[in-house]
CSV table of C-alpha atoms in Angstrom, one decimal:
chain,number,residue,atom,x,y,z
A,1,MET,CA,0.2,0.0,-0.2
A,2,ASN,CA,1.2,3.2,-1.2
A,3,ILE,CA,0.9,6.0,1.9
A,4,THR,CA,2.0,9.5,1.6
A,5,ILE,CA,2.7,12.0,4.8
A,6,LEU,CA,1.8,16.1,3.3
A,7,VAL,CA,3.6,18.4,5.9
A,8,PRO,CA,3.0,22.1,4.2
A,9,ILE,CA,6.2,24.0,5.6
A,10,TYR,CA,7.6,27.2,6.1
A,11,ASN,CA,10.7,28.1,9.1
A,12,GLU,CA,10.0,24.8,11.1
A,13,ALA,CA,14.0,24.0,11.1
A,14,GLU,CA,13.6,23.5,14.6
A,15,ASN,CA,10.9,20.5,14.7
A,16,LEU,CA,11.4,18.7,11.7
A,17,ARG,CA,14.3,16.1,12.9
A,18,GLN,CA,12.2,15.0,15.7
A,19,LEU,CA,8.8,15.0,13.9
A,20,VAL,CA,10.6,13.1,10.8
A,21,GLU,CA,11.9,10.4,13.1
A,22,GLU,CA,8.7,10.2,14.8
A,23,ILE,CA,6.6,9.4,11.7
A,24,PHE,CA,8.6,6.8,10.7
A,25,SER,CA,9.0,4.9,13.8
A,26,VAL,CA,4.7,4.5,13.6
A,27,CYS,CA,5.2,4.5,9.8
A,28,GLN,CA,7.6,2.5,8.3
A,29,GLY,CA,7.0,1.9,4.1
A,30,CYS,CA,5.6,5.8,4.5
A,31,THR,CA,7.2,8.5,2.2
A,32,ALA,CA,7.5,11.7,3.7
A,33,VAL,CA,6.6,14.7,1.3
A,34,PHE,CA,7.2,18.3,2.8
A,35,ILE,CA,5.8,21.1,0.3
A,36,ASP,CA,8.1,24.4,2.0
A,37,ASP,CA,7.3,27.9,0.8
A,38,ASN,CA,10.6,29.0,0.9
A,39,SER,CA,11.2,28.7,4.4
A,40,SER,CA,14.5,31.2,5.2
A,41,ASP,CA,16.0,29.2,8.0
A,42,ASN,CA,17.7,25.6,7.7
A,43,THR,CA,15.0,23.7,6.6
A,44,ALA,CA,16.7,22.7,3.1
A,45,ASN,CA,19.5,21.6,4.9
A,46,ILE,CA,17.8,19.4,7.6
A,47,LEU,CA,15.7,17.6,5.2
A,48,ALA,CA,18.6,17.1,2.5
A,49,ASP,CA,20.9,15.8,5.3
A,50,LEU,CA,17.5,14.0,7.1
A,51,SER,CA,17.1,12.5,2.9
A,52,ARG,CA,20.0,10.3,3.5
A,53,SER,CA,18.4,8.0,6.1
A,54,PHE,CA,14.5,8.6,5.2
A,55,PRO,CA,12.4,8.7,2.0
A,56,ILE,CA,11.6,12.0,1.9
A,57,ARG,CA,10.7,14.3,-1.1
A,58,HIS,CA,11.2,18.6,-0.5
A,59,TYR,CA,9.6,21.1,-2.5
A,60,VAL,CA,10.2,24.9,-2.5
A,61,ARG,CA,6.9,27.0,-3.6
A,62,LYS,CA,9.2,30.2,-4.3
A,63,ASN,CA,6.1,31.9,-5.8
A,64,GLU,CA,3.2,31.4,-3.9
A,65,ARG,CA,2.5,31.4,-0.3
A,66,GLY,CA,-0.1,30.1,1.8
A,67,TYR,CA,-1.6,26.7,3.6
A,68,GLY,CA,-4.4,26.3,1.4
A,69,SER,CA,-2.7,26.6,-1.7
A,70,ALA,CA,0.2,24.5,-0.4
A,71,LEU,CA,-1.7,21.9,0.7
A,72,LYS,CA,-3.4,21.8,-3.1
A,73,HIS,CA,0.1,21.7,-4.6
A,74,GLY,CA,1.2,19.2,-2.9
A,75,PHE,CA,-2.7,16.5,-3.3
A,76,GLU,CA,-1.6,17.1,-7.0
A,77,LEU,CA,1.8,15.5,-6.3
A,78,VAL,CA,1.0,12.7,-4.6
A,79,LYS,CA,-3.4,12.4,-5.8
A,80,ASP,CA,-2.7,9.0,-6.5
A,81,ALA,CA,-1.3,7.6,-3.3
A,82,ASP,CA,-3.9,4.9,-1.7
A,83,ILE,CA,-3.6,6.9,1.1
A,84,ILE,CA,-2.5,10.5,1.9
A,85,ILE,CA,-1.8,11.8,5.3
A,86,THR,CA,-1.5,15.5,5.9
A,87,MET,CA,-0.3,17.0,9.4
A,88,ASP,CA,1.2,20.1,10.8
A,89,GLY,CA,5.3,20.6,10.9
A,90,ASP,CA,5.4,21.3,14.3
A,91,ARG,CA,5.0,18.5,16.4
A,92,SER,CA,1.3,19.8,17.6
A,93,HIS,CA,0.2,16.3,15.8
A,94,ASP,CA,1.4,12.7,17.6
A,95,PRO,CA,1.8,10.7,14.8
A,96,LYS,CA,1.3,7.9,17.4
A,97,THR,CA,-2.4,8.4,15.9
A,98,ILE,CA,-1.4,7.5,12.2
A,99,PRO,CA,-2.0,3.9,12.5
A,100,ALA,CA,-5.4,4.5,13.8
A,101,MET,CA,-5.8,6.7,10.9
A,102,ILE,CA,-4.8,4.5,8.3
A,103,LYS,CA,-6.5,1.4,9.6
A,104,ALA,CA,-10.5,3.4,9.3
A,105,ILE,CA,-9.6,4.1,6.0
A,106,SER,CA,-8.2,0.6,5.0
A,107,GLU,CA,-10.1,-2.0,7.0
A,108,ASP,CA,-12.9,0.0,7.8
A,109,GLY,CA,-14.2,1.5,4.1
A,110,TYR,CA,-14.0,5.3,5.5
A,111,ASP,CA,-12.7,7.9,2.5
A,112,ILE,CA,-11.5,10.4,5.5
A,113,THR,CA,-10.3,9.9,9.1
A,114,ILE,CA,-9.6,13.5,10.8
A,115,GLY,CA,-7.4,13.4,14.1
A,116,SER,CA,-10.4,15.3,16.1
A,117,ARG,CA,-10.1,17.5,19.4
A,118,TYR,CA,-13.4,17.2,20.4
A,119,VAL,CA,-14.4,13.5,20.0
A,120,LYS,CA,-15.0,11.2,22.7
A,121,GLY,CA,-10.6,11.0,24.0
A,122,GLY,CA,-9.7,14.1,21.8
A,123,VAL,CA,-7.6,16.0,24.6
A,124,ILE,CA,-5.9,20.0,23.5
A,125,LEU,CA,-2.7,20.7,26.1
A,126,ASP,CA,-1.4,23.8,26.8
A,127,TRP,CA,-4.0,26.1,25.7
A,128,PRO,CA,-5.8,28.5,27.5
A,129,LEU,CA,-9.5,28.6,28.9
A,130,PHE,CA,-10.3,31.3,26.5
A,131,ARG,CA,-9.1,30.0,23.3
A,132,ARG,CA,-10.8,26.2,23.6
A,133,ILE,CA,-13.5,28.6,24.1
A,134,ILE,CA,-13.1,30.2,21.2
A,135,SER,CA,-12.0,27.0,18.9
A,136,ALA,CA,-14.9,24.9,20.3
A,137,LEU,CA,-17.5,27.9,19.5
A,138,THR,CA,-15.3,28.3,16.5
A,139,ASN,CA,-16.0,25.0,15.2
A,140,PHE,CA,-19.3,24.9,16.3
A,141,ALA,CA,-20.7,27.6,13.8
A,142,VAL,CA,-18.2,26.2,11.0
A,143,ARG,CA,-20.0,22.7,11.6
A,144,ILE,CA,-23.8,25.3,11.2
A,145,SER,CA,-22.2,27.1,8.8
A,146,LEU,CA,-22.0,24.7,6.4
A,147,SER,CA,-23.7,21.2,7.6
A,148,THR,CA,-20.5,19.3,7.8
A,149,GLY,CA,-21.8,16.6,10.8
A,150,ILE,CA,-18.0,17.1,12.3
A,151,ARG,CA,-17.1,18.0,15.8
A,152,ASP,CA,-13.3,19.1,14.5
A,153,ASN,CA,-13.9,21.0,11.4
A,154,THR,CA,-10.3,22.9,11.4
A,155,SER,CA,-8.2,19.8,12.5
A,156,GLY,CA,-5.2,19.5,9.7
A,157,PHE,CA,-4.4,15.9,11.1
A,158,ARG,CA,-6.4,14.0,9.1
A,159,ALA,CA,-6.2,10.5,6.7
A,160,TYR,CA,-7.9,10.9,2.6
A,161,SER,CA,-7.9,7.5,0.4
A,162,GLY,CA,-6.8,8.8,-3.0
A,163,TYR,CA,-10.2,8.7,-4.4
A,164,ALA,CA,-11.6,11.0,-1.7
A,165,VAL,CA,-8.8,13.6,-2.8
A,166,ARG,CA,-9.1,12.9,-6.3
A,167,THR,CA,-12.7,13.8,-5.8
A,168,PHE,CA,-12.9,17.0,-4.2
A,169,LEU,CA,-9.2,18.1,-5.2
A,170,SER,CA,-10.5,20.1,-8.7
A,171,ASN,CA,-13.3,21.7,-6.0
A,172,ILE,CA,-10.7,23.3,-4.2
A,173,ARG,CA,-10.2,27.3,-4.2
A,174,SER,CA,-9.5,28.0,-0.9
A,175,SER,CA,-5.6,29.2,0.2
A,176,GLY,CA,-5.4,30.6,3.7
A,177,TYR,CA,-6.1,27.6,6.8
A,178,TYR,CA,-9.8,27.4,6.0
A,179,VAL,CA,-9.3,25.0,3.1
A,180,LEU,CA,-10.0,22.2,5.5
A,181,GLU,CA,-13.7,23.7,6.1
A,182,GLU,CA,-13.8,23.4,2.4
A,183,ILE,CA,-12.5,20.5,1.8
A,184,LEU,CA,-15.2,18.9,4.1
A,185,PHE,CA,-17.3,20.3,3.1
A,186,ILE,CA,-17.2,19.0,-0.7
A,187,SER,CA,-16.4,15.8,0.7
A,188,THR,CA,-19.4,15.6,2.7
A,189,ASN,CA,-21.6,16.8,-0.2
A,190,ARG,CA,-20.5,14.1,-2.7
A,191,GLY,CA,-21.3,11.2,0.2
A,192,LEU,CA,-17.7,10.6,1.3
A,193,GLN,CA,-17.3,8.7,4.4
A,194,ILE,CA,-15.4,10.0,7.2
A,195,PHE,CA,-14.4,9.3,10.8
A,196,GLU,CA,-13.0,11.2,13.7
A,197,VAL,CA,-10.0,9.4,15.7
A,198,PRO,CA,-9.5,11.4,18.9
A,199,ILE,CA,-5.5,13.1,19.2
A,200,VAL,CA,-4.3,14.6,22.0
A,201,PHE,CA,-3.5,18.2,20.4
A,202,ALA,CA,-0.1,20.0,21.9
A,203,ASP,CA,0.6,23.4,21.1
A,204,ARG,CA,3.4,23.9,18.6
A,205,LYS,CA,7.0,22.6,20.4
A,206,GLU,CA,9.3,24.9,19.2
A,207,GLY,CA,9.3,28.3,16.4
A,208,ILE,CA,6.5,30.7,16.1
A,209,SER,CA,2.8,30.3,14.7
A,210,LYS,CA,2.4,31.5,11.3
A,211,ALA,CA,-1.9,31.9,11.4
A,212,LYS,CA,-2.7,35.3,10.9
A,213,ILE,CA,-6.3,35.5,13.3
A,214,PHE,CA,-7.7,38.5,11.2
A,215,LYS,CA,-6.8,37.7,7.8
A,216,GLU,CA,-7.9,34.0,8.4
A,217,ALA,CA,-11.1,34.6,9.8
A,218,ILE,CA,-12.4,37.1,7.3
A,219,GLY,CA,-11.1,34.6,4.9
A,220,LEU,CA,-13.4,31.7,6.5
A,221,ILE,CA,-16.4,34.2,6.1
A,222,LYS,CA,-15.9,35.0,3.0
A,223,MET,CA,-15.3,30.8,1.8
A,224,VAL,CA,-18.6,29.9,3.6
A,225,VAL,CA,-20.9,33.0,2.1
A,226,ARG,CA,-19.2,31.3,-1.6
A,227,LEU,CA,-19.9,28.4,-0.4
A,228,ARG,CA,-23.3,28.4,0.5
A,229,MET,CA,-23.9,31.2,-2.9
A,230,ASN,CA,-27.8,29.8,-3.0
A,231,LEU,CA,-28.0,30.8,0.7
A,232,ILE,CA,-27.2,34.4,-0.2
A,233,GLU,CA,-30.6,35.7,-0.6
A,234,LYS,CA,-31.4,34.3,3.1
A,235,PHE,CA,-28.6,35.2,4.5
A,236,ILE,CA,-28.4,39.6,3.4
A,237,LYS,CA,-32.7,39.3,4.2
A,238,PHE,CA,-31.3,37.9,7.9
A,239,ILE,CA,-28.7,41.0,8.3
A,240,ILE,CA,-31.2,43.0,7.3
A,241,VAL,CA,-33.8,41.9,9.6
A,242,GLY,CA,-30.8,42.5,12.0
A,243,LEU,CA,-30.4,46.1,11.4
A,244,THR,CA,-33.3,46.6,12.4
A,245,GLY,CA,-33.4,44.5,15.3
A,246,ILE,CA,-30.9,47.4,16.4
A,247,MET,CA,-32.8,50.0,15.7
A,248,VAL,CA,-35.5,49.1,18.0
A,249,ASN,CA,-33.3,47.9,20.6
A,250,GLU,CA,-31.6,51.7,20.8
A,251,GLY,CA,-35.0,53.3,20.2
A,252,LEU,CA,-36.5,51.7,22.6
A,253,LEU,CA,-33.5,52.1,25.5
A,254,TYR,CA,-33.4,55.9,24.4
A,255,CYS,CA,-37.5,55.8,25.3
A,256,ILE,CA,-37.7,53.9,28.0
A,257,THR,CA,-34.8,55.0,30.1
A,258,ASP,CA,-35.1,58.8,29.4
A,259,LEU,CA,-38.5,59.6,29.3
A,260,TYR,CA,-39.9,57.2,31.5
A,261,GLY,CA,-36.5,57.1,34.3
A,262,VAL,CA,-36.2,53.5,33.8
A,263,HIS,CA,-32.0,52.5,34.9
A,264,PHE,CA,-30.2,51.8,32.1
A,265,GLN,CA,-29.8,48.1,33.3
A,266,ILE,CA,-33.2,47.1,33.6
A,267,SER,CA,-34.8,49.2,30.0
A,268,SER,CA,-31.9,47.1,28.7
A,269,ILE,CA,-33.1,44.0,28.9
A,270,ILE,CA,-36.2,44.9,28.0
A,271,ALA,CA,-34.8,46.3,24.9
A,272,ILE,CA,-32.9,43.3,23.5
A,273,GLU,CA,-35.9,41.0,24.2
A,274,ALA,CA,-37.6,43.3,21.9
A,275,SER,CA,-35.5,43.3,19.4
A,276,ILE,CA,-35.4,39.5,19.1
A,277,ILE,CA,-38.7,39.0,19.3
A,278,SER,CA,-38.9,41.3,16.4
A,279,ASN,CA,-36.2,40.4,14.6
A,280,PHE,CA,-37.6,37.0,15.2
A,281,ILE,CA,-41.5,37.9,13.3
A,282,LEU,CA,-39.9,39.6,10.9
A,283,ASN,CA,-37.2,36.2,9.6
A,284,ASP,CA,-40.6,33.6,10.5
A,285,LEU,CA,-42.5,36.1,8.2
A,286,TRP,CA,-39.8,37.6,5.5
A,287,THR,CA,-36.7,35.3,5.8
A,288,PHE,CA,-37.2,31.8,5.8
A,289,ARG,CA,-41.4,32.2,5.4
A,290,GLU,CA,-41.0,29.1,3.0
A,291,ASN,CA,-39.7,26.8,6.2
A,292,ARG,CA,-42.6,28.1,8.8
A,293,ASP,CA,-43.2,23.9,10.4
A,294,GLY,CA,-44.2,23.5,13.8
A,295,ASN,CA,-44.9,25.8,16.8
A,296,TYR,CA,-44.5,29.1,16.4
A,297,PHE,CA,-43.8,29.9,20.2
A,298,PHE,CA,-41.6,26.9,19.9
A,299,ARG,CA,-39.6,28.6,17.4
A,300,LEU,CA,-39.5,31.8,19.5
A,301,PHE,CA,-37.7,29.8,22.1
A,302,LYS,CA,-35.4,28.2,19.9
A,303,PHE,CA,-35.1,31.8,18.7
A,304,ASN,CA,-33.9,33.4,21.5
A,305,ILE,CA,-31.4,30.6,23.3
A,306,ALA,CA,-29.9,31.4,19.5
A,307,ARG,CA,-29.2,35.0,19.8
A,308,SER,CA,-28.4,34.1,23.8
A,309,ILE,CA,-25.1,31.6,22.3
A,310,THR,CA,-24.0,34.6,19.7
A,311,GLY,CA,-23.8,37.4,22.2
A,312,PHE,CA,-21.8,34.7,24.4
A,313,LEU,CA,-19.8,33.9,21.3
A,314,ASN,CA,-19.2,37.6,20.4
A,315,TYR,CA,-18.6,38.7,23.7
A,316,PHE,CA,-15.8,36.1,24.5
A,317,ILE,CA,-14.2,36.7,21.2
A,318,LEU,CA,-13.7,40.5,22.1
A,319,ILE,CA,-12.5,39.7,25.4
A,320,PHE,CA,-9.7,36.9,23.8
A,321,LEU,CA,-9.0,38.8,20.7
A,322,ALA,CA,-8.5,42.1,22.7
A,323,TRP,CA,-6.1,40.3,25.1
A,324,LEU,CA,-3.7,39.0,22.5
A,325,GLY,CA,-3.4,42.6,21.6
A,326,MET,CA,-5.8,43.2,19.0
A,327,SER,CA,-7.9,47.0,18.5
A,328,TYR,CA,-11.5,46.2,20.3
A,329,LEU,CA,-12.7,47.8,17.6
A,330,ILE,CA,-11.1,44.9,14.5
A,331,ALA,CA,-11.9,42.3,18.0
A,332,ASN,CA,-15.5,43.4,17.9
A,333,LEU,CA,-16.2,43.2,14.3
A,334,ILE,CA,-14.6,40.0,13.7
A,335,GLY,CA,-17.0,38.7,17.0
A,336,ILE,CA,-19.7,40.3,15.0
A,337,GLY,CA,-18.8,38.6,11.9
A,338,VAL,CA,-17.9,35.2,13.6
A,339,SER,CA,-21.5,35.3,15.5
A,340,THR,CA,-23.4,36.4,13.0
A,341,LEU,CA,-22.8,33.5,10.6
A,342,LEU,CA,-23.4,31.1,13.6
A,343,GLY,CA,-26.2,33.2,14.7
A,344,PHE,CA,-27.5,32.5,10.5
A,345,GLY,CA,-26.3,28.6,10.8
A,346,LEU,CA,-28.8,28.2,14.4
A,347,SER,CA,-31.7,29.7,12.6
A,348,MET,CA,-31.4,27.3,10.0
A,349,GLU,CA,-30.4,24.4,10.6
A,350,TRP,CA,-32.5,24.5,14.1
A,351,VAL,CA,-34.9,27.2,14.1
A,352,TRP,CA,-36.2,26.4,10.6
A,353,LYS,CA,-35.2,23.3,9.8
A,354,ILE,CA,-33.6,24.3,6.3
A,355,ARG,CA,-31.2,21.4,5.1
A,356,GLU,CA,-30.2,22.5,1.6
A,357,LYS,CA,-26.6,22.4,0.9
A,358,SER,CA,-24.5,23.7,-1.9
A,359,LEU,CA,-21.4,23.1,-3.8
A,360,GLN,CA,-20.4,26.0,-6.0
């Protein structure tokens, strides 16, 4: 069986020797392919040295950048392999899980195996609480928005059958880390069978993370919108309704506080709930009018819960990104963007129960 380990890298010299040794200690018959975005450290020399002892191929890309394009380039090179395993070069992915991932494809018949942090037995080491919360909620937002049914949509530690890679490869358009979510969306739409294997995820061992939070967040939002083009009309209506909710909220807050003398801590609760109810009524009458099944008040109850979840997500994204040093205004915009996507997804999948998918 032809098994290839595909590793996109950039300036991972500190991690390469131990990573390669760990890979081949559990997968002796594998070939490791490194897709290098022209690293400026000692990566090339280290891989050249390691290639004398291990079956390694090193490809340097001088005119392209980005995790997504590196992954696609690597898939093009190895798509004829029986199984392709992707993992990060920073040793955050433990190669000890590779045999279980291979077994799920070669023996159990799955097309894709995901090394998952969010199934039973999955563990995340060395992450602060805020990062855990943001990761879990963002994964939930992607799961709802793209209807993947996968718990860990952002894990790059995966095994693919060659058939799976050849199925989705020509449809990949993303260049950032959000290519991972795009692959799952395409794969679920094509009926590929996906299994999640629990992993122990450790934060990167050496070097500096290359993930750019703001750029990746914007790219993820754009990618979700592109993949959901058949729902774009509903999304625009959802945004318009949300803007009317802001006007209801602000108007009532002013009237109750300034005209009737109620303290804003009380009047704000009334204004928030009124805006939620007005948003629900308009969405029920306009945005999702073709999908009004079941009890009206039960839909309203679920919409209230969904709004509570998105408000919680928005708040924690704001606090976390501001804690990392980002401007609180930009952090809040990211929070609004992610929570809006989650709110739309929850409204679509849970409140009004729309089950349509699109592949663009």
